[in-house]
mmCIF file of C-alpha atoms in Angstrom:
data_model
loop_
_atom_site.group_PDB
_atom_site.id
_atom_site.type_symbol
_atom_site.label_atom_id
_atom_site.label_comp_id
_atom_site.label_asym_id
_atom_site.label_seq_id
_atom_site.Cartn_x
_atom_site.Cartn_y
_atom_site.Cartn_z
ATOM 1 C CA MET A 494 159.538 47.722 72.928
ATOM 2 C CA ASP A 495 162.403 50.216 72.499
ATOM 3 C CA LYS A 496 160.030 52.945 71.285
ATOM 4 C CA ILE A 497 157.712 52.358 74.257
ATOM 5 C CA SER A 498 160.673 52.451 76.644
ATOM 6 C CA GLU A 499 161.950 55.689 75.066
ATOM 7 C CA LYS A 500 158.514 57.284 75.364
ATOM 8 C CA ASN A 501 158.259 56.274 79.026
ATOM 9 C CA LYS A 502 161.675 57.844 79.720
ATOM 10 C CA MET A 503 160.552 61.094 78.093
ATOM 11 C CA ASN A 504 157.284 61.163 80.038
ATOM 12 C CA ASN A 505 159.221 60.534 83.256
ATOM 13 C CA LYS A 506 161.577 63.463 82.599
ATOM 14 C CA ILE A 507 158.631 65.778 81.946
ATOM 15 C CA LYS A 508 156.967 64.576 85.166
ATOM 16 C CA ILE A 509 160.142 65.210 87.196
ATOM 17 C CA LEU A 510 160.344 68.721 85.738
ATOM 18 C CA ARG A 511 156.693 69.464 86.534
ATOM 19 C CA ASP A 512 157.180 68.245 90.102
ATOM 20 C CA LYS A 513 159.630 71.138 90.581
ATOM 21 C CA PHE A 514 157.104 73.821 89.613
ATOM 22 C CA LYS A 515 155.603 74.097 93.098
ATOM 23 C CA LYS A 516 159.000 74.551 94.771
ATOM 24 C CA TYR A 517 159.928 77.419 92.446
ATOM 25 C CA GLU A 518 156.378 78.861 92.267
ATOM 26 C CA ILE A 519 156.129 78.691 88.482
ATOM 27 C CA ASP A 520 153.471 77.556 86.014
ATOM 28 C CA GLY A 521 155.934 76.433 83.365
ATOM 29 C CA TYR A 522 159.582 76.238 82.370
ATOM 30 C CA ILE A 523 161.364 77.496 79.232
ATOM 31 C CA ILE A 524 164.060 75.293 77.662
ATOM 32 C CA PRO A 525 166.033 76.964 74.828
ATOM 33 C CA LYS A 526 168.210 74.999 72.401
ATOM 34 C CA ASN A 527 171.281 77.175 72.970
ATOM 35 C CA ASP A 528 173.887 76.805 75.689
ATOM 36 C CA ASP A 529 175.137 79.769 77.749
ATOM 37 C CA TYR A 530 177.334 80.895 74.830
ATOM 38 C CA PHE A 531 174.303 81.087 72.489
ATOM 39 C CA THR A 532 175.868 78.845 69.866
ATOM 40 C CA GLU A 533 173.614 77.156 67.306
ATOM 41 C CA TYR A 534 175.425 73.846 67.663
ATOM 42 C CA SER A 535 176.552 72.902 71.166
ATOM 43 C CA LYS A 536 177.825 69.794 72.912
ATOM 44 C CA ILE A 537 175.234 70.514 75.606
ATOM 45 C CA ASN A 538 171.649 69.995 74.426
ATOM 46 C CA ARG A 539 169.062 70.405 77.169
ATOM 47 C CA LEU A 540 166.267 70.734 74.620
ATOM 48 C CA GLU A 541 166.947 67.205 73.349
ATOM 49 C CA ILE A 542 166.915 65.831 76.904
ATOM 50 C CA ILE A 543 163.390 67.093 77.597
ATOM 51 C CA SER A 544 161.842 66.863 74.111
ATOM 52 C CA ASN A 545 163.924 64.380 72.048
ATOM 53 C CA PHE A 546 164.249 67.114 69.377
ATOM 54 C CA THR A 547 167.714 67.114 67.764
ATOM 55 C CA GLY A 548 167.438 70.113 65.414
ATOM 56 C CA SER A 549 169.727 73.137 65.666
ATOM 57 C CA ALA A 550 166.996 75.700 66.406
ATOM 58 C CA GLY A 551 164.149 75.367 68.864
ATOM 59 C CA LEU A 552 162.631 76.323 72.177
ATOM 60 C CA ALA A 553 160.329 74.308 74.431
ATOM 61 C CA VAL A 554 157.881 75.433 77.074
ATOM 62 C CA VAL A 555 156.667 72.783 79.511
ATOM 63 C CA LEU A 556 153.489 73.711 81.413
ATOM 64 C CA LYS A 557 151.608 71.812 84.118
ATOM 65 C CA LYS A 558 149.420 70.012 81.590
ATOM 66 C CA LYS A 559 150.668 70.983 78.122
ATOM 67 C CA ASN A 560 153.998 71.101 76.303
ATOM 68 C CA TYR A 561 154.980 73.292 73.350
ATOM 69 C CA LEU A 562 157.937 73.094 70.983
ATOM 70 C CA PHE A 563 158.682 76.130 68.813
ATOM 71 C CA THR A 564 160.918 75.683 65.773
ATOM 72 C CA ASP A 565 161.259 76.893 62.182
ATOM 73 C CA GLY A 566 160.192 75.514 58.819
ATOM 74 C CA ARG A 567 163.409 73.525 58.322
ATOM 75 C CA TYR A 568 162.310 71.169 61.074
ATOM 76 C CA ALA A 569 158.566 70.901 60.419
ATOM 77 C CA ILE A 570 158.748 67.185 59.556
ATOM 78 C CA GLN A 571 161.615 66.248 61.865
ATOM 79 C CA SER A 572 160.121 67.863 64.977
ATOM 80 C CA LYS A 573 156.832 65.983 64.536
ATOM 81 C CA ILE A 574 158.679 62.672 64.183
ATOM 82 C CA GLU A 575 160.945 63.233 67.188
ATOM 83 C CA SER A 576 158.707 65.216 69.559
ATOM 84 C CA GLY A 577 155.141 65.178 68.242
ATOM 85 C CA LYS A 578 153.869 62.620 70.784
ATOM 86 C CA ASN A 579 154.699 64.777 73.796
ATOM 87 C CA PHE A 580 154.800 68.327 72.407
ATOM 88 C CA LYS A 581 152.560 70.501 70.288
ATOM 89 C CA ILE A 582 154.748 71.773 67.421
ATOM 90 C CA ILE A 583 154.375 75.479 66.613
ATOM 91 C CA SER A 584 156.227 77.707 64.135
ATOM 92 C CA TYR A 585 158.723 80.148 65.662
ATOM 93 C CA GLU A 586 156.994 83.263 64.363
ATOM 94 C CA LYS A 587 153.821 82.409 66.284
ATOM 95 C CA ILE A 588 155.578 82.724 69.633
ATOM 96 C CA ILE A 589 155.703 86.500 69.234
ATOM 97 C CA ASN A 590 152.776 88.117 71.053
ATOM 98 C CA CYS A 591 151.021 84.764 71.455
ATOM 99 C CA ASN A 592 148.463 84.227 74.224
ATOM 100 C CA LEU A 593 149.423 80.645 75.080
ATOM 101 C CA PHE A 594 151.093 81.732 78.323
ATOM 102 C CA LYS A 595 148.689 84.473 79.352
ATOM 103 C CA ASN A 596 148.789 85.233 83.096
ATOM 104 C CA LEU A 597 151.375 82.488 83.683
ATOM 105 C CA THR A 598 154.711 82.642 85.504
ATOM 106 C CA LEU A 599 157.422 80.958 83.440
ATOM 107 C CA GLY A 600 160.801 79.962 84.851
ATOM 108 C CA ILE A 601 164.091 80.189 82.950
ATOM 109 C CA ASP A 602 167.816 79.848 83.553
ATOM 110 C CA PRO A 603 169.092 83.477 83.249
ATOM 111 C CA LYS A 604 172.318 82.263 81.593
ATOM 112 C CA LEU A 605 170.390 80.922 78.585
ATOM 113 C CA ILE A 606 168.338 83.913 77.490
ATOM 114 C CA THR A 607 168.933 87.575 76.691
ATOM 115 C CA ASN A 608 166.856 90.587 77.636
ATOM 116 C CA GLY A 609 166.065 91.065 73.954
ATOM 117 C CA GLN A 610 164.621 87.552 73.698
ATOM 118 C CA ILE A 611 162.526 88.034 76.822
ATOM 119 C CA LYS A 612 161.017 91.248 75.453
ATOM 120 C CA LYS A 613 160.417 89.725 72.040
ATOM 121 C CA PHE A 614 158.911 86.413 73.092
ATOM 122 C CA PHE A 615 157.594 86.331 76.620
ATOM 123 C CA LEU A 616 156.561 89.647 78.112
ATOM 124 C CA LYS A 617 152.973 89.829 76.914
ATOM 125 C CA ASN A 618 150.520 88.934 79.702
ATOM 126 C CA ASN A 619 152.977 86.699 81.560
ATOM 127 C CA LYS A 620 155.786 86.914 84.092
ATOM 128 C CA ILE A 621 159.328 85.574 83.784
ATOM 129 C CA LYS A 622 161.015 84.191 86.892
ATOM 130 C CA LEU A 623 164.793 83.815 86.778
ATOM 131 C CA ILE A 624 165.940 80.561 88.413
ATOM 132 C CA GLU A 625 169.695 80.357 89.006
ATOM 133 C CA LYS A 626 169.700 76.532 88.940
ATOM 134 C CA ASN A 627 169.053 74.854 85.605
ATOM 135 C CA LEU A 628 166.143 72.471 86.180
ATOM 136 C CA ILE A 629 167.042 70.251 83.215
ATOM 137 C CA ASP A 630 170.557 69.733 84.603
ATOM 138 C CA GLU A 631 168.967 68.551 87.842
ATOM 139 C CA ILE A 632 167.147 65.852 85.841
ATOM 140 C CA GLN A 633 170.084 64.837 83.621
ATOM 141 C CA ASN A 634 173.445 66.540 83.772
ATOM 142 C CA GLN A 635 175.253 66.043 80.469
ATOM 143 C CA LYS A 636 178.871 65.052 80.888
ATOM 144 C CA ILE A 637 180.977 66.611 78.162
ATOM 145 C CA ASN A 638 184.687 67.058 77.613
ATOM 146 C CA ASP A 639 185.233 70.808 77.773
ATOM 147 C CA ASN A 640 188.914 70.726 78.703
ATOM 148 C CA PHE A 641 190.213 71.173 75.162
ATOM 149 C CA PRO A 642 192.924 73.902 75.420
ATOM 150 C CA PHE A 643 192.757 76.993 73.218
ATOM 151 C CA PHE A 644 195.440 77.440 70.564
ATOM 152 C CA SER A 645 196.590 80.451 68.574
ATOM 153 C CA LEU A 646 196.935 81.105 64.841
ATOM 154 C CA GLY A 647 199.759 83.224 63.466
ATOM 155 C CA LYS A 648 199.421 86.387 61.408
ATOM 156 C CA ASP A 649 200.622 84.438 58.359
ATOM 157 C CA ILE A 650 197.396 82.406 58.613
ATOM 158 C CA VAL A 651 194.825 85.037 59.657
ATOM 159 C CA GLY A 652 196.343 88.054 57.933
ATOM 160 C CA GLU A 653 196.137 90.500 60.863
ATOM 161 C CA SER A 654 197.645 90.461 64.353
ATOM 162 C CA TYR A 655 195.414 90.566 67.421
ATOM 163 C CA THR A 656 197.144 93.775 68.560
ATOM 164 C CA SER A 657 196.022 95.458 65.327
ATOM 165 C CA LYS A 658 192.449 94.334 65.961
ATOM 166 C CA ILE A 659 192.515 95.568 69.561
ATOM 167 C CA ASN A 660 193.759 98.953 68.317
ATOM 168 C CA LYS A 661 190.678 99.199 66.079
ATOM 169 C CA ILE A 662 188.378 98.281 68.977
ATOM 170 C CA SER A 663 190.070 100.856 71.232
ATOM 171 C CA LYS A 664 189.370 103.579 68.660
ATOM 172 C CA TYR A 665 185.746 102.426 68.436
ATOM 173 C CA LEU A 666 185.328 102.580 72.226
ATOM 174 C CA LYS A 667 186.796 106.075 72.450
ATOM 175 C CA LYS A 668 184.585 107.264 69.598
ATOM 176 C CA ASN A 669 181.508 105.926 71.415
ATOM 177 C CA ASN A 670 182.583 107.248 74.843
ATOM 178 C CA SER A 671 182.681 103.743 76.297
ATOM 179 C CA ASP A 672 185.179 102.379 78.795
ATOM 180 C CA TYR A 673 184.721 98.699 77.960
ATOM 181 C CA LEU A 674 183.435 96.229 75.389
ATOM 182 C CA PHE A 675 182.121 92.906 76.708
ATOM 183 C CA VAL A 676 182.508 90.298 73.946
ATOM 184 C CA THR A 677 180.264 87.316 74.737
ATOM 185 C CA ALA A 678 180.083 85.511 71.362
ATOM 186 C CA PRO A 679 182.945 82.946 71.316
ATOM 187 C CA GLU A 680 183.406 83.282 67.552
ATOM 188 C CA ASN A 681 184.053 87.009 68.029
ATOM 189 C CA VAL A 682 186.658 86.331 70.736
ATOM 190 C CA ALA A 683 188.259 83.816 68.357
ATOM 191 C CA TRP A 684 188.524 86.505 65.668
ATOM 192 C CA ILE A 685 189.945 89.191 67.965
ATOM 193 C CA LEU A 686 192.649 87.086 69.628
ATOM 194 C CA ASN A 687 193.276 84.779 66.629
ATOM 195 C CA ILE A 688 192.568 81.728 68.773
ATOM 196 C CA ARG A 689 190.601 78.523 68.295
ATOM 197 C CA GLY A 690 189.364 75.739 70.570
ATOM 198 C CA GLY A 691 187.434 72.488 70.640
ATOM 199 C CA ASP A 692 184.166 73.445 72.288
ATOM 200 C CA GLY A 693 181.855 72.910 69.321
ATOM 201 C CA PRO A 694 180.901 69.513 67.879
ATOM 202 C CA ASN A 695 181.791 70.601 64.330
ATOM 203 C CA SER A 696 183.540 73.927 64.772
ATOM 204 C CA PRO A 697 186.808 75.040 66.461
ATOM 205 C CA ILE A 698 184.970 77.321 68.873
ATOM 206 C CA PRO A 699 186.810 78.554 72.023
ATOM 207 C CA ASN A 700 184.094 78.930 74.674
ATOM 208 C CA CYS A 701 185.167 82.080 76.503
ATOM 209 C CA ARG A 702 184.308 85.746 76.901
ATOM 210 C CA LEU A 703 186.456 88.845 76.626
ATOM 211 C CA ILE A 704 186.539 92.367 78.078
ATOM 212 C CA ILE A 705 188.472 95.038 76.168
ATOM 213 C CA SER A 706 189.078 98.500 77.630
ATOM 214 C CA LYS A 707 189.450 101.735 75.704
ATOM 215 C CA ASN A 708 193.080 101.711 76.909
ATOM 216 C CA LYS A 709 193.650 98.371 75.100
ATOM 217 C CA LYS A 710 193.644 96.201 78.202
ATOM 218 C CA ILE A 711 192.128 92.747 77.731
ATOM 219 C CA PHE A 712 190.643 90.194 80.129
ATOM 220 C CA ILE A 713 189.706 86.703 78.935
ATOM 221 C CA ILE A 714 187.025 84.959 81.004
ATOM 222 C CA SER A 715 187.315 81.182 80.922
ATOM 223 C CA LYS A 716 188.831 78.200 82.771
ATOM 224 C CA PHE A 717 192.561 78.133 83.452
ATOM 225 C CA ASN A 718 193.189 74.778 81.766
ATOM 226 C CA LYS A 719 191.786 76.254 78.535
ATOM 227 C CA VAL A 720 194.052 79.317 78.470
ATOM 228 C CA LYS A 721 197.257 77.933 79.994
ATOM 229 C CA ASN A 722 198.861 77.398 76.560
ATOM 230 C CA LEU A 723 198.045 80.989 75.585
ATOM 231 C CA ILE A 724 199.761 82.208 78.771
ATOM 232 C CA LYS A 725 202.723 79.895 78.176
ATOM 233 C CA LYS A 726 203.171 81.233 74.633
ATOM 234 C CA LYS A 727 202.636 84.815 75.899
ATOM 235 C CA ILE A 728 199.560 85.404 73.752
ATOM 236 C CA ILE A 729 198.020 86.722 76.978
ATOM 237 C CA ASN A 730 199.526 87.443 80.403
ATOM 238 C CA SER A 731 198.389 85.655 83.565
ATOM 239 C CA ASN A 732 196.911 88.922 84.902
ATOM 240 C CA GLU A 733 194.732 89.123 81.774
ATOM 241 C CA PHE A 734 192.887 85.942 82.767
ATOM 242 C CA ILE A 735 189.700 85.879 84.886
ATOM 243 C CA ASN A 736 188.367 82.550 86.072
ATOM 244 C CA ILE A 737 184.742 82.228 85.033
ATOM 245 C CA LYS A 738 183.770 81.558 88.665
ATOM 246 C CA ASP A 739 185.347 84.841 89.805
ATOM 247 C CA PHE A 740 183.768 87.108 87.181
ATOM 248 C CA SER A 741 181.276 88.902 89.452
ATOM 249 C CA LYS A 742 183.925 89.482 92.152
ATOM 250 C CA LYS A 743 186.549 90.786 89.735
ATOM 251 C CA ILE A 744 184.430 93.142 87.676
ATOM 252 C CA ILE A 745 183.416 95.328 90.629
ATOM 253 C CA HIS A 746 187.068 96.453 90.851
ATOM 254 C CA PHE A 747 187.085 97.746 87.267
ATOM 255 C CA LYS A 748 187.343 101.524 86.950
ATOM 256 C CA GLY A 749 185.116 103.505 84.612
ATOM 257 C CA ASN A 750 181.420 104.005 83.964
ATOM 258 C CA ASN A 751 180.243 102.593 80.638
ATOM 259 C CA PHE A 752 180.002 99.217 78.920
ATOM 260 C CA ILE A 753 179.021 98.042 75.441
ATOM 261 C CA ILE A 754 177.480 94.568 75.368
ATOM 262 C CA ASP A 755 176.115 92.254 72.688
ATOM 263 C CA ASP A 756 172.329 91.912 72.797
ATOM 264 C CA LYS A 757 172.561 88.678 70.761
ATOM 265 C CA SER A 758 174.790 86.744 73.172
ATOM 266 C CA CYS A 759 174.994 88.567 76.503
ATOM 267 C CA SER A 760 172.639 86.710 78.836
ATOM 268 C CA ILE A 761 170.479 88.317 81.483
ATOM 269 C CA TYR A 762 172.795 86.744 84.050
ATOM 270 C CA TYR A 763 175.897 88.580 82.793
ATOM 271 C CA GLU A 764 174.016 91.755 81.930
ATOM 272 C CA ASN A 765 172.733 92.020 85.509
ATOM 273 C CA ILE A 766 176.277 91.642 86.879
ATOM 274 C CA ILE A 767 177.499 94.491 84.660
ATOM 275 C CA LYS A 768 174.487 96.686 85.443
ATOM 276 C CA SER A 769 175.171 96.355 89.176
ATOM 277 C CA LYS A 770 178.027 98.863 88.764
ATOM 278 C CA PHE A 771 178.154 100.146 85.187
ATOM 279 C CA LYS A 772 175.891 101.814 82.666
ATOM 280 C CA ILE A 773 175.216 99.952 79.428
ATOM 281 C CA ILE A 774 175.327 102.533 76.634
ATOM 282 C CA LYS A 775 175.159 100.294 73.565
ATOM 283 C CA ARG A 776 173.929 96.766 72.827
ATOM 284 C CA GLU A 777 175.684 95.866 69.599
ATOM 285 C CA ASP A 778 179.061 94.176 69.392
ATOM 286 C CA PRO A 779 181.099 95.978 66.664
ATOM 287 C CA ILE A 780 183.083 92.782 65.990
ATOM 288 C CA TYR A 781 180.332 91.414 63.735
ATOM 289 C CA LEU A 782 181.001 94.202 61.224
ATOM 290 C CA LEU A 783 184.772 94.321 61.707
ATOM 291 C CA LYS A 784 185.265 90.626 60.991
ATOM 292 C CA ALA A 785 182.887 90.753 58.001
ATOM 293 C CA ILE A 786 185.561 92.600 56.002
ATOM 294 C CA LYS A 787 188.013 89.879 54.969
ATOM 295 C CA ASN A 788 191.689 90.591 54.362
ATOM 296 C CA LYS A 789 193.725 89.201 51.445
ATOM 297 C CA THR A 790 195.061 86.254 53.454
ATOM 298 C CA GLU A 791 191.592 85.215 54.594
ATOM 299 C CA ILE A 792 190.231 85.462 51.048
ATOM 300 C CA LYS A 793 193.112 83.383 49.664
ATOM 301 C CA ASN A 794 192.567 80.718 52.338
ATOM 302 C CA MET A 795 188.846 80.590 51.507
ATOM 303 C CA ILE A 796 189.570 80.102 47.803
ATOM 304 C CA ASP A 797 192.241 77.450 48.427
ATOM 305 C CA THR A 798 189.934 75.590 50.832
ATOM 306 C CA HIS A 799 187.084 75.513 48.323
ATOM 307 C CA ILE A 800 189.405 74.255 45.591
ATOM 308 C CA ILE A 801 190.533 71.335 47.819
ATOM 309 C CA ASP A 802 186.969 70.616 48.930
ATOM 310 C CA GLY A 803 185.652 70.956 45.381
ATOM 311 C CA ALA A 804 188.104 68.289 44.213
ATOM 312 C CA ALA A 805 186.837 65.906 46.911
ATOM 313 C CA LEU A 806 183.215 66.609 45.995
ATOM 314 C CA THR A 807 183.926 66.100 42.269
ATOM 315 C CA LYS A 808 185.498 62.701 42.990
ATOM 316 C CA PHE A 809 182.461 61.789 45.070
ATOM 317 C CA ILE A 810 179.959 62.792 42.376
ATOM 318 C CA TYR A 811 181.897 60.809 39.757
ATOM 319 C CA TRP A 812 181.987 57.802 42.112
ATOM 320 C CA ILE A 813 178.300 57.842 43.027
ATOM 321 C CA LYS A 814 177.158 58.324 39.424
ATOM 322 C CA ASN A 815 179.192 55.370 38.223
ATOM 323 C CA ILE A 816 178.224 52.669 40.701
ATOM 324 C CA ASN A 817 174.620 52.166 39.628
ATOM 325 C CA LYS A 818 175.119 48.397 39.585
ATOM 326 C CA LYS A 819 175.995 48.357 43.283
ATOM 327 C CA ARG A 820 173.469 48.768 46.088
ATOM 328 C CA ILE A 821 174.575 51.564 48.372
ATOM 329 C CA ASN A 822 172.664 53.356 51.092
ATOM 330 C CA GLU A 823 172.696 56.935 52.315
ATOM 331 C CA VAL A 824 175.157 56.280 55.165
ATOM 332 C CA GLN A 825 177.606 54.557 52.809
ATOM 333 C CA ALA A 826 177.390 57.558 50.474
ATOM 334 C CA GLN A 827 178.146 60.124 53.182
ATOM 335 C CA ASP A 828 180.996 57.971 54.530
ATOM 336 C CA LYS A 829 182.522 57.798 51.042
ATOM 337 C CA LEU A 830 182.430 61.584 50.718
ATOM 338 C CA GLU A 831 184.210 61.822 54.071
ATOM 339 C CA LYS A 832 186.956 59.490 52.764
ATOM 340 C CA PHE A 833 187.523 61.720 49.730
ATOM 341 C CA ARG A 834 187.850 64.778 52.004
ATOM 342 C CA LYS A 835 190.306 62.968 54.271
ATOM 343 C CA MET A 836 192.672 62.610 51.318
ATOM 344 C CA SER A 837 193.711 66.226 51.957
ATOM 345 C CA LYS A 838 196.290 66.770 54.728
ATOM 346 C CA ASN A 839 194.549 70.051 55.557
ATOM 347 C CA TYR A 840 191.186 68.411 56.297
ATOM 348 C CA LEU A 841 190.111 68.301 59.959
ATOM 349 C CA TYR A 842 186.491 67.122 60.271
ATOM 350 C CA PRO A 843 182.971 67.826 58.913
ATOM 351 C CA SER A 844 181.720 71.388 59.407
ATOM 352 C CA PHE A 845 178.271 69.939 60.206
ATOM 353 C CA ASP A 846 176.550 66.564 60.093
ATOM 354 C CA THR A 847 176.162 65.577 56.438
ATOM 355 C CA ILE A 848 172.636 65.597 55.020
ATOM 356 C CA ALA A 849 172.455 62.644 52.600
ATOM 357 C CA GLY A 850 168.832 62.062 51.664
ATOM 358 C CA SER A 851 167.476 60.063 48.739
ATOM 359 C CA GLY A 852 163.897 59.962 47.484
ATOM 360 C CA LYS A 853 161.417 61.140 50.117
ATOM 361 C CA ASN A 854 164.218 61.686 52.656
ATOM 362 C CA GLY A 855 165.543 64.472 50.445
ATOM 363 C CA ALA A 856 162.434 66.493 51.346
ATOM 364 C CA ILE A 857 163.475 66.591 55.027
ATOM 365 C CA VAL A 858 165.586 69.751 55.113
ATOM 366 C CA HIS A 859 167.921 68.697 57.935
ATOM 367 C CA TYR A 860 167.697 64.930 57.468
ATOM 368 C CA ARG A 861 170.245 62.717 59.244
ATOM 369 C CA ALA A 862 170.835 59.250 57.770
ATOM 370 C CA LYS A 863 171.182 56.451 60.335
ATOM 371 C CA LYS A 864 172.486 52.940 59.696
ATOM 372 C CA GLU A 865 169.420 51.234 61.109
ATOM 373 C CA SER A 866 166.874 53.237 59.091
ATOM 374 C CA CYS A 867 168.535 54.756 56.002
ATOM 375 C CA ARG A 868 167.344 54.110 52.448
ATOM 376 C CA ILE A 869 169.061 52.278 49.610
ATOM 377 C CA ILE A 870 169.703 54.859 46.871
ATOM 378 C CA ASN A 871 167.574 53.970 43.858
ATOM 379 C CA LYS A 872 168.544 54.780 40.265
ATOM 380 C CA ARG A 873 165.329 56.784 39.882
ATOM 381 C CA ASP A 874 165.891 58.750 43.099
ATOM 382 C CA ILE A 875 166.927 62.351 43.392
ATOM 383 C CA PHE A 876 169.776 62.405 45.919
ATOM 384 C CA LEU A 877 170.307 65.495 48.109
ATOM 385 C CA CYS A 878 173.809 65.911 49.524
ATOM 386 C CA ASP A 879 174.405 68.890 51.817
ATOM 387 C CA SER A 880 177.819 68.722 53.441
ATOM 388 C CA GLY A 881 180.918 70.663 54.380
ATOM 389 C CA GLY A 882 184.405 70.395 55.777
ATOM 390 C CA GLN A 883 186.526 72.112 58.375
ATOM 391 C CA TYR A 884 190.003 72.605 56.988
ATOM 392 C CA LYS A 885 193.022 74.114 58.717
ATOM 393 C CA TYR A 886 192.419 77.540 57.206
ATOM 394 C CA GLY A 887 188.848 77.524 55.968
ATOM 395 C CA THR A 888 185.340 76.101 56.126
ATOM 396 C CA THR A 889 183.014 74.855 53.375
ATOM 397 C CA ASP A 890 179.281 74.221 53.082
ATOM 398 C CA VAL A 891 178.103 72.828 49.743
ATOM 399 C CA THR A 892 174.752 71.456 48.569
ATOM 400 C CA ARG A 893 174.328 69.283 45.477
ATOM 401 C CA THR A 894 171.236 67.594 44.059
ATOM 402 C CA ILE A 895 172.177 64.513 42.046
ATOM 403 C CA CYS A 896 170.171 62.514 39.491
ATOM 404 C CA PHE A 897 171.180 59.036 38.307
ATOM 405 C CA SER A 898 168.901 58.908 35.266
ATOM 406 C CA LYS A 899 167.284 61.450 32.998
ATOM 407 C CA PRO A 900 164.592 63.239 35.067
ATOM 408 C CA ARG A 901 161.030 63.092 33.841
ATOM 409 C CA SER A 902 159.645 66.321 32.398
ATOM 410 C CA TYR A 903 156.321 67.624 33.699
#
């Protein structure tokens, strides 16, 4: 009964979406997995609302009579289980230059896609129509807590002050004859300003954007309640804050001619605002390369974090290999690993949802064990445990394959 009810809900959502096509003069609608900050894991998941798909990478296209879900090989099994009844599952690579949408007009929220993605995926024999309202939000608006205030980390933790980083960016802008850099990836803003937030389900992401001028001026684009602590502690000044709602009005008063943007995370929506006054001379955020070079403090924190996490994982492996007389399931195993990690005062929370799969479940690359359907771990099973932790000064991601008896040779 529950499965039938769930299917009816999904069909109803798809019907409501299709009923909007005539109003907006479109033949279909594109629903990406990402939010407007282009993060892999987000508290907002419009793709799940319309397709029931819970994986971290995917894109759906709903047409008048057909539905398609594009995802990668990690989710081949999972996507069929979750979405196969309502969507045709297709590998990501087949979306490039495909003829499925030939001569069709597809709608999309301009905040959720970049110009690069449009050119790569959807410009062959079809037209893209930018619709300012998100049609999935009109069906079901997800209520999330996004009021978590940003906080700063000291130089003793990150190894380099934000003023030093801004000096490097200023030199880069002058070398490339650019007046401004528009940083749209939240993780890059976090690195520059040495700040963190609570906008990711498993990561201390601060959802915000940043403009840096060649003269070292900075402007953080966010909500006031998120940055008020930074202003209070004088990490930024009040005149260095731009409310996200006022972005288009404020930017027209900027002096200069040129901007550098990030083609990976600058949406069409924000690119069009910048292009209304400025020339875009480069489409690659230099922060990706700058932050890739780790300083001594960062390296030490990584090593220390892995030592702490390694101790927790070792305790877990010893525990699970020595309880063969007890019947435990996958959820109990992942909960036990969490308890071992919590023994450290520096542990915060998991860095992603633990993958604890035994037997056939271990073949599902991004398997999620649930209390109502998880397996009892058998002595003859191979147990896959892919997990990680967020610690105060580092992040881990470790995979282990565990046997409880001598494996058969083939």
